[in-house]
Structure formats: structure tokens, C-alpha cells
PDB file of C-alpha atoms in Angstrom:
ATOM      1  CA  UNK D  58      -0.332 -10.981   7.108  1.00  0.00           C
ATOM      2  CA  UNK D  59      -0.691  -7.891   5.009  1.00  0.00           C
ATOM      3  CA  UNK D  60      -4.209  -7.165   4.095  1.00  0.00           C
ATOM      4  CA  UNK D  61      -5.365  -4.754   1.411  1.00  0.00           C
ATOM      5  CA  UNK D  62      -9.080  -4.413   1.005  1.00  0.00           C
ATOM      6  CA  UNK D  63     -11.080  -2.698  -1.692  1.00  0.00           C
ATOM      7  CA  UNK D  64     -14.607  -1.347  -1.199  1.00  0.00           C
ATOM      8  CA  UNK D  65     -16.273  -3.311  -3.993  1.00  0.00           C
ATOM      9  CA  UNK D  66     -15.522  -6.404  -6.051  1.00  0.00           C
ATOM     10  CA  UNK D  67     -17.878  -5.409  -8.839  1.00  0.00           C
ATOM     11  CA  UNK D  68     -19.351  -2.031  -9.679  1.00  0.00           C
ATOM     12  CA  UNK D  69     -21.617  -0.747 -12.463  1.00  0.00           C
ATOM     13  CA  UNK D  70     -21.877   2.919 -13.081  1.00  0.00           C
ATOM     14  CA  UNK D  71     -23.406   5.128 -15.755  1.00  0.00           C
ATOM     15  CA  UNK D  72     -21.433   7.425 -18.005  1.00  0.00           C
ATOM     16  CA  UNK D  73     -20.854  10.828 -16.378  1.00  0.00           C
ATOM     17  CA  UNK D  74     -21.202   9.585 -12.803  1.00  0.00           C
ATOM     18  CA  UNK D  75     -18.645  10.401 -10.194  1.00  0.00           C
ATOM     19  CA  UNK D  76     -17.115   7.129  -8.964  1.00  0.00           C
ATOM     20  CA  UNK D  77     -15.126   6.490  -5.778  1.00  0.00           C
ATOM     21  CA  UNK D  78     -12.959   3.405  -5.329  1.00  0.00           C
ATOM     22  CA  UNK D  79     -11.723   2.906  -1.830  1.00  0.00           C
ATOM     23  CA  UNK D  80      -8.639   1.038  -0.690  1.00  0.00           C
ATOM     24  CA  UNK D  81      -7.537   0.323   2.874  1.00  0.00           C
ATOM     25  CA  UNK D  82      -4.337  -1.367   4.054  1.00  0.00           C
ATOM     26  CA  UNK D  83      -3.669  -2.560   7.609  1.00  0.00           C
ATOM     27  CA  UNK D  84       0.191  -2.799   7.653  1.00  0.00           C
ATOM     28  CA  UNK D  85       1.129   0.842   8.092  1.00  0.00           C
ATOM     29  CA  UNK D  86       2.737   0.927   4.670  1.00  0.00           C
ATOM     30  CA  UNK D  87       4.136   4.175   3.379  1.00  0.00           C
ATOM     31  CA  UNK D  88       3.298   3.650  -0.272  1.00  0.00           C
ATOM     32  CA  UNK D  89      -0.009   3.032  -1.909  1.00  0.00           C
ATOM     33  CA  UNK D  90      -0.777   2.508  -5.632  1.00  0.00           C
ATOM     34  CA  UNK D  91      -3.695   2.355  -8.015  1.00  0.00           C
ATOM     35  CA  UNK D  92      -3.447   0.300 -11.213  1.00  0.00           C
ATOM     36  CA  UNK D  93      -5.798  -0.672 -13.935  1.00  0.00           C
ATOM     37  CA  UNK D  94      -5.544  -3.992 -15.732  1.00  0.00           C
ATOM     38  CA  UNK D  95      -6.871  -4.525 -19.234  1.00  0.00           C
ATOM     39  CA  UNK D  96      -6.501  -7.502 -21.555  1.00  0.00           C
ATOM     40  CA  UNK D  97      -3.491  -7.054 -23.865  1.00  0.00           C
ATOM     41  CA  UNK D  98      -2.310  -3.947 -22.001  1.00  0.00           C
ATOM     42  CA  UNK D  99      -1.186  -5.506 -18.735  1.00  0.00           C
ATOM     43  CA  UNK D 100      -1.032  -3.572 -15.503  1.00  0.00           C
ATOM     44  CA  UNK D 101      -0.724   0.203 -15.800  1.00  0.00           C
ATOM     45  CA  UNK D 102      -0.031   2.564 -12.922  1.00  0.00           C
ATOM     46  CA  UNK D 103      -2.596   5.352 -12.572  1.00  0.00           C
ATOM     47  CA  UNK D 104      -1.376   7.148  -9.390  1.00  0.00           C
ATOM     48  CA  UNK D 105       0.671   6.396  -6.312  1.00  0.00           C
ATOM     49  CA  UNK D 106       1.165   7.996  -2.955  1.00  0.00           C
ATOM     50  CA  UNK D 107       4.294   7.896  -0.781  1.00  0.00           C
ATOM     51  CA  UNK D 108       2.834   9.675   2.266  1.00  0.00           C
ATOM     52  CA  UNK D 109      -0.391  11.164   3.572  1.00  0.00           C
ATOM     53  CA  UNK D 110      -1.610  13.920   1.259  1.00  0.00           C
ATOM     54  CA  UNK D 111       1.242  13.254  -1.129  1.00  0.00           C
ATOM     55  CA  UNK D 112       0.548  11.874  -4.607  1.00  0.00           C
ATOM     56  CA  UNK D 113       2.311  11.330  -7.824  1.00  0.00           C
ATOM     57  CA  UNK D 114       0.985  10.628 -11.344  1.00  0.00           C
ATOM     58  CA  UNK D 115       1.700   7.292 -12.852  1.00  0.00           C
ATOM     59  CA  UNK D 116       1.594   6.347 -16.508  1.00  0.00           C
ATOM     60  CA  UNK D 117      -2.066   6.991 -17.220  1.00  0.00           C
ATOM     61  CA  UNK D 118      -3.518   9.627 -14.703  1.00  0.00           C
ATOM     62  CA  UNK D 119      -5.860  11.296 -17.231  1.00  0.00           C
ATOM     63  CA  UNK D 120      -9.468  11.147 -16.045  1.00  0.00           C
ATOM     64  CA  UNK D 121      -8.556  10.148 -12.551  1.00  0.00           C
ATOM     65  CA  UNK D 122      -7.757  11.770  -9.241  1.00  0.00           C
ATOM     66  CA  UNK D 123      -6.748  10.365  -5.880  1.00  0.00           C
ATOM     67  CA  UNK D 124      -7.029  11.265  -2.226  1.00  0.00           C
ATOM     68  CA  UNK D 125      -4.943  10.073   0.744  1.00  0.00           C
ATOM     69  CA  UNK D 126      -6.193  11.725   3.950  1.00  0.00           C
ATOM     70  CA  UNK D 127      -5.093   8.916   6.208  1.00  0.00           C
ATOM     71  CA  UNK D 128      -2.149   6.624   5.941  1.00  0.00           C
ATOM     72  CA  UNK D 129      -4.167   3.510   5.620  1.00  0.00           C
ATOM     73  CA  UNK D 130      -6.649   4.741   3.017  1.00  0.00           C
ATOM     74  CA  UNK D 131      -6.159   5.611  -0.636  1.00  0.00           C
ATOM     75  CA  UNK D 132      -9.086   6.550  -2.820  1.00  0.00           C
ATOM     76  CA  UNK D 133      -9.341   6.654  -6.572  1.00  0.00           C
ATOM     77  CA  UNK D 134     -11.831   9.073  -8.020  1.00  0.00           C
ATOM     78  CA  UNK D 135     -13.301   9.099 -11.524  1.00  0.00           C
ATOM     79  CA  UNK D 136     -14.701  12.614 -11.801  1.00  0.00           C
ATOM     80  CA  UNK D 137     -16.922  11.775 -14.787  1.00  0.00           C
ATOM     81  CA  UNK D 138     -16.929   8.133 -15.644  1.00  0.00           C
ATOM     82  CA  UNK D 139     -16.583   7.122 -19.285  1.00  0.00           C
ATOM     83  CA  UNK D 140     -16.979   3.845 -21.029  1.00  0.00           C
ATOM     84  CA  UNK D 141     -13.217   3.592 -21.736  1.00  0.00           C
ATOM     85  CA  UNK D 142     -12.727   3.462 -17.955  1.00  0.00           C
ATOM     86  CA  UNK D 143     -14.368   0.088 -17.808  1.00  0.00           C
ATOM     87  CA  UNK D 144     -11.618  -2.003 -16.342  1.00  0.00           C
ATOM     88  CA  UNK D 145     -10.267  -4.023 -13.439  1.00  0.00           C
ATOM     89  CA  UNK D 146      -8.817  -1.648 -10.843  1.00  0.00           C
ATOM     90  CA  UNK D 147      -6.177  -2.887  -8.422  1.00  0.00           C
ATOM     91  CA  UNK D 148      -4.937  -1.228  -5.297  1.00  0.00           C
ATOM     92  CA  UNK D 149      -1.554  -2.071  -3.732  1.00  0.00           C
ATOM     93  CA  UNK D 150       0.595  -1.010  -0.862  1.00  0.00           C
ATOM     94  CA  UNK D 151       4.255  -1.442   0.044  1.00  0.00           C
ATOM     95  CA  UNK D 152       6.439  -0.758   2.972  1.00  0.00           C
ATOM     96  CA  UNK D 153       8.787   1.445   0.932  1.00  0.00           C
ATOM     97  CA  UNK D 154      10.169   1.795  -2.591  1.00  0.00           C
ATOM     98  CA  UNK D 155      11.564  -1.352  -4.097  1.00  0.00           C
ATOM     99  CA  UNK D 156       9.759  -3.471  -1.623  1.00  0.00           C
ATOM    100  CA  UNK D 157       7.107  -5.928  -2.734  1.00  0.00           C
ATOM    101  CA  UNK D 158       3.648  -4.547  -3.325  1.00  0.00           C
ATOM    102  CA  UNK D 159       0.674  -6.272  -1.776  1.00  0.00           C
ATOM    103  CA  UNK D 160      -2.434  -6.126  -3.823  1.00  0.00           C
ATOM    104  CA  UNK D 161      -6.190  -5.990  -2.975  1.00  0.00           C
ATOM    105  CA  UNK D 162      -8.745  -8.288  -4.573  1.00  0.00           C
ATOM    106  CA  UNK D 163      -9.579  -5.755  -7.325  1.00  0.00           C
ATOM    107  CA  UNK D 164     -12.665  -3.951  -8.348  1.00  0.00           C
ATOM    108  CA  UNK D 165     -14.212  -4.763 -11.721  1.00  0.00           C
ATOM    109  CA  UNK D 166     -15.804  -1.510 -12.839  1.00  0.00           C
ATOM    110  CA  UNK D 167     -18.241  -1.427 -15.753  1.00  0.00           C
ATOM    111  CA  UNK D 168     -19.327   1.974 -17.093  1.00  0.00           C
ATOM    112  CA  UNK D 169     -22.342   1.890 -19.326  1.00  0.00           C
TER     113      UNK D 169
ATOM    114  CA  UNK V  66      14.308   2.369 -19.225  1.00  0.00           C
ATOM    115  CA  UNK V  67      13.302  -0.892 -17.669  1.00  0.00           C
ATOM    116  CA  UNK V  68      11.629  -3.712 -19.482  1.00  0.00           C
ATOM    117  CA  UNK V  69      10.461  -7.160 -18.543  1.00  0.00           C
ATOM    118  CA  UNK V  70       9.715  -9.745 -21.246  1.00  0.00           C
ATOM    119  CA  UNK V  71       7.750 -12.903 -20.692  1.00  0.00           C
ATOM    120  CA  UNK V  72       7.857 -14.497 -24.086  1.00  0.00           C
ATOM    121  CA  UNK V  73       5.501 -17.379 -23.209  1.00  0.00           C
ATOM    122  CA  UNK V  74       1.930 -16.218 -23.488  1.00  0.00           C
ATOM    123  CA  UNK V  75       0.232 -19.485 -22.487  1.00  0.00           C
ATOM    124  CA  UNK V  76       1.395 -22.832 -21.204  1.00  0.00           C
ATOM    125  CA  UNK V  77      -0.783 -25.836 -20.761  1.00  0.00           C
ATOM    126  CA  UNK V  78       0.400 -28.932 -18.860  1.00  0.00           C
ATOM    127  CA  UNK V  79      -1.033 -32.009 -17.342  1.00  0.00           C
ATOM    128  CA  UNK V  80      -1.068 -32.363 -13.607  1.00  0.00           C
ATOM    129  CA  UNK V  81       2.264 -33.433 -12.101  1.00  0.00           C
ATOM    130  CA  UNK V  82       4.300 -32.108 -15.011  1.00  0.00           C
ATOM    131  CA  UNK V  83       6.933 -29.523 -14.284  1.00  0.00           C
ATOM    132  CA  UNK V  84       6.558 -26.060 -15.816  1.00  0.00           C
ATOM    133  CA  UNK V  85       9.124 -23.367 -16.211  1.00  0.00           C
ATOM    134  CA  UNK V  86       8.226 -19.773 -16.834  1.00  0.00           C
ATOM    135  CA  UNK V  87      10.779 -17.542 -18.508  1.00  0.00           C
ATOM    136  CA  UNK V  88      11.454 -13.912 -17.543  1.00  0.00           C
ATOM    137  CA  UNK V  89      14.024 -11.740 -19.205  1.00  0.00           C
ATOM    138  CA  UNK V  90      14.651  -8.204 -18.063  1.00  0.00           C
ATOM    139  CA  UNK V  91      16.460  -5.050 -19.173  1.00  0.00           C
ATOM    140  CA  UNK V  92      17.777  -2.325 -16.864  1.00  0.00           C
ATOM    141  CA  UNK V  93      20.734   0.029 -16.711  1.00  0.00           C
ATOM    142  CA  UNK V  94      20.644   0.058 -12.890  1.00  0.00           C
ATOM    143  CA  UNK V  95      23.203  -1.926 -10.994  1.00  0.00           C
ATOM    144  CA  UNK V  96      20.876  -2.337  -7.995  1.00  0.00           C
ATOM    145  CA  UNK V  97      17.416  -3.625  -8.734  1.00  0.00           C
ATOM    146  CA  UNK V  98      14.804  -5.977  -7.548  1.00  0.00           C
ATOM    147  CA  UNK V  99      12.973  -8.787  -9.290  1.00  0.00           C
ATOM    148  CA  UNK V 100       9.573 -10.143  -8.314  1.00  0.00           C
ATOM    149  CA  UNK V 101       7.114 -12.870  -9.245  1.00  0.00           C
ATOM    150  CA  UNK V 102       3.377 -12.568  -8.718  1.00  0.00           C
ATOM    151  CA  UNK V 103       0.533 -15.052  -9.231  1.00  0.00           C
ATOM    152  CA  UNK V 104      -2.926 -13.972 -10.334  1.00  0.00           C
ATOM    153  CA  UNK V 105      -5.460 -16.800  -9.959  1.00  0.00           C
ATOM    154  CA  UNK V 106      -8.905 -16.570 -11.613  1.00  0.00           C
ATOM    155  CA  UNK V 107     -10.225 -14.706  -8.602  1.00  0.00           C
ATOM    156  CA  UNK V 108      -8.144 -11.785  -9.776  1.00  0.00           C
ATOM    157  CA  UNK V 109      -6.067 -10.864  -6.765  1.00  0.00           C
ATOM    158  CA  UNK V 110      -2.288 -10.666  -7.460  1.00  0.00           C
ATOM    159  CA  UNK V 111      -0.389 -12.664  -4.908  1.00  0.00           C
ATOM    160  CA  UNK V 112       3.238 -11.832  -4.133  1.00  0.00           C
ATOM    161  CA  UNK V 113       5.564 -14.889  -4.494  1.00  0.00           C
ATOM    162  CA  UNK V 114       9.142 -13.696  -4.227  1.00  0.00           C
ATOM    163  CA  UNK V 115      11.445 -10.679  -4.227  1.00  0.00           C
ATOM    164  CA  UNK V 116      15.096 -10.887  -5.208  1.00  0.00           C
ATOM    165  CA  UNK V 117      17.718  -8.227  -5.205  1.00  0.00           C
ATOM    166  CA  UNK V 118      20.403  -8.003  -7.963  1.00  0.00           C
ATOM    167  CA  UNK V 119      23.240  -8.943  -5.667  1.00  0.00           C
ATOM    168  CA  UNK V 120      21.780 -12.255  -4.602  1.00  0.00           C
ATOM    169  CA  UNK V 121      22.100 -14.806  -7.337  1.00  0.00           C
ATOM    170  CA  UNK V 122      21.369 -17.798  -5.191  1.00  0.00           C
ATOM    171  CA  UNK V 123      18.582 -19.917  -6.443  1.00  0.00           C
ATOM    172  CA  UNK V 124      15.589 -20.213  -4.138  1.00  0.00           C
ATOM    173  CA  UNK V 125      13.217 -23.054  -3.462  1.00  0.00           C
ATOM    174  CA  UNK V 126       9.904 -22.810  -1.594  1.00  0.00           C
ATOM    175  CA  UNK V 127       8.009 -26.002  -1.641  1.00  0.00           C
ATOM    176  CA  UNK V 128       7.122 -26.844  -5.263  1.00  0.00           C
ATOM    177  CA  UNK V 129       8.341 -23.426  -6.430  1.00  0.00           C
ATOM    178  CA  UNK V 130      11.871 -22.577  -7.428  1.00  0.00           C
ATOM    179  CA  UNK V 131      13.523 -19.565  -8.926  1.00  0.00           C
ATOM    180  CA  UNK V 132      16.708 -19.365 -11.014  1.00  0.00           C
ATOM    181  CA  UNK V 133      18.345 -15.951 -11.218  1.00  0.00           C
ATOM    182  CA  UNK V 134      21.092 -15.549 -13.777  1.00  0.00           C
ATOM    183  CA  UNK V 135      22.486 -12.074 -14.023  1.00  0.00           C
ATOM    184  CA  UNK V 136      24.737 -13.045 -16.992  1.00  0.00           C
ATOM    185  CA  UNK V 137      21.656 -13.665 -19.119  1.00  0.00           C
ATOM    186  CA  UNK V 138      19.365 -11.136 -17.323  1.00  0.00           C
ATOM    187  CA  UNK V 139      16.884 -13.854 -16.562  1.00  0.00           C
ATOM    188  CA  UNK V 140      14.804 -14.748 -13.551  1.00  0.00           C
ATOM    189  CA  UNK V 141      12.977 -17.987 -14.312  1.00  0.00           C
ATOM    190  CA  UNK V 142      10.327 -19.642 -12.268  1.00  0.00           C
ATOM    191  CA  UNK V 143       9.652 -23.390 -12.080  1.00  0.00           C
ATOM    192  CA  UNK V 144       6.673 -25.146 -10.618  1.00  0.00           C
ATOM    193  CA  UNK V 145       7.467 -28.765  -9.900  1.00  0.00           C
ATOM    194  CA  UNK V 146       4.810 -31.435 -10.005  1.00  0.00           C
ATOM    195  CA  UNK V 147       2.121 -28.947 -11.037  1.00  0.00           C
ATOM    196  CA  UNK V 148      -1.367 -29.065  -9.583  1.00  0.00           C
ATOM    197  CA  UNK V 149      -4.709 -27.727 -10.838  1.00  0.00           C
ATOM    198  CA  UNK V 150      -4.533 -24.975  -8.201  1.00  0.00           C
ATOM    199  CA  UNK V 151      -1.434 -23.637  -9.934  1.00  0.00           C
ATOM    200  CA  UNK V 152      -3.563 -22.531 -12.885  1.00  0.00           C
ATOM    201  CA  UNK V 153      -3.162 -18.776 -12.933  1.00  0.00           C
ATOM    202  CA  UNK V 154      -1.474 -15.916 -14.717  1.00  0.00           C
ATOM    203  CA  UNK V 155       2.101 -15.386 -13.512  1.00  0.00           C
ATOM    204  CA  UNK V 156       3.831 -11.999 -13.694  1.00  0.00           C
ATOM    205  CA  UNK V 157       7.440 -11.194 -13.483  1.00  0.00           C
ATOM    206  CA  UNK V 158       8.314  -7.583 -12.411  1.00  0.00           C
ATOM    207  CA  UNK V 159      11.317  -5.298 -11.936  1.00  0.00           C
ATOM    208  CA  UNK V 160      11.983  -2.321  -9.837  1.00  0.00           C
ATOM    209  CA  UNK V 161      15.106  -0.183  -9.651  1.00  0.00           C
ATOM    210  CA  UNK V 162      16.434   0.675  -6.238  1.00  0.00           C
ATOM    211  CA  UNK V 163      14.534   3.509  -4.554  1.00  0.00           C
ATOM    212  CA  UNK V 164      12.089   3.692  -7.432  1.00  0.00           C
ATOM    213  CA  UNK V 165       8.354   3.605  -6.974  1.00  0.00           C
ATOM    214  CA  UNK V 166       7.768   2.052 -10.322  1.00  0.00           C
ATOM    215  CA  UNK V 167       7.177  -1.704 -10.667  1.00  0.00           C
ATOM    216  CA  UNK V 168       7.533  -2.721 -14.318  1.00  0.00           C
ATOM    217  CA  UNK V 169       5.495  -5.808 -15.081  1.00  0.00           C
ATOM    218  CA  UNK V 170       5.866  -8.313 -17.817  1.00  0.00           C
ATOM    219  CA  UNK V 171       2.822  -9.204 -19.930  1.00  0.00           C
ATOM    220  CA  UNK V 172       2.254 -12.357 -17.930  1.00  0.00           C
ATOM    221  CA  UNK V 173       2.130 -16.086 -18.708  1.00  0.00           C
ATOM    222  CA  UNK V 174      -1.097 -17.936 -18.431  1.00  0.00           C
ATOM    223  CA  UNK V 175      -0.553 -21.410 -16.973  1.00  0.00           C
ATOM    224  CA  UNK V 176      -3.274 -24.020 -17.286  1.00  0.00           C
ATOM    225  CA  UNK V 177      -2.873 -27.231 -15.384  1.00  0.00           C
ATOM    226  CA  UNK V 178      -5.217 -29.999 -16.559  1.00  0.00           C
ATOM    227  CA  UNK V 179      -6.281 -32.817 -14.349  1.00  0.00           C
TER     228      UNK V 179
END
């Protein structure tokens, strides 16, 4: 069974704080993804990574950065959190392109 | 450009009724993959099925079945004899071959009442 875990289910941060969201997968998948999900806007891809230390911008990378130092771990960083980054953040991994993505439980981030 | 349309925003049924979720897609690629995901109230997206564009056979898995019709660019999902545990948001998604991007539909919220 593929397992994708995220460091927190719920997180509350203050405006301007640096926020780290961690994601770990245990299936040796090549690709990892970060999405945010907002009512009415659906799932939007922030960043993805196809290999260690390799990353590509998704549809909405502004205000975010990522890090992938190890194959199993993919971190999303909010350099200076803002209230418009309050959202559900979902991490996913897949064996390769066009394969199904397996999602973690999500982190509901509130920035006040 | 790829696009997935789930025209039904919400569906409400009584337990044991069948429910069909529509998914219509647009793509210029000849090789592509279609997916369905379930998102229960807990929030985690659960993968249900992956289908490639060359395989138009219908699939059944327990109470779930999928109807892929290339001629109408549709990949519909039916839950037979629905149960309360089927209450969730269901997403259809599309990916071109060798493409990282998974294009999701807006989702259909299914509520099954006891």
C-alpha cells in the first residue's frame, strides 16, 4: 500500500511567519507534487518534482518554494505567510508521469 | 489544452439508489489517461481508477463501474446500491501521456441519505 504522510493535519500561523509543510512517501516514487485546494477553485498545482533536487513550477508557484533533498521527502515552504495562503494543502506522489497520483491526508493551514 | 468538465455540482440520493457521475473531457492528445478520485469528508483524495485512451472496456469493481466512451469523450462513473459511506466529492481527472500535469474537474458532491 502506498503511503503518503504529511507533517500536520491542521496548522495555524501568523502573517509573515516562515512555514514548512513536510511530505513523505514510502513507495520510492519518482514524482512528488504539492497542490492547494480552495472552494470554487478546485485543485491547483503549486510545484512538482521529478527527481531529487529537481523541481518545476506548477500553475500557482508565487509565494512558495520547495525542497527535495531526499527522494522520499518533498517540502513546501511559505517564505512569508499571508492570509491569502490560508488553504488546504495536499501532497501527492506518483511512480512516473501519467501514472496515478497518491495523495496524503492534507494540511489545513490557517494564516491569521 | 486539456479540460475536464463535471457538470453535476451536487447529487443527493437515498441509500440503495444508483448514482451516475458524468465526466466529459477535452484533449488533442491521442494517448491520454483518465482517472477518478474520491474525497471523503476527512479530506484525503483516494485513487479509484486509471484508464488509458486505448482501452475502452468498461470496468466493474464491486459496486463501482466505469463507462468509457471515446466517441463522446466521456468517462462516467456509477455507484450501484449507494451507501452512506459513499458520501464524498468525486473528481475526474485527465493526463496526457508523459505529462506531469493532472487536470482535475471541479468535482461532484454526492450525498447519500440513510
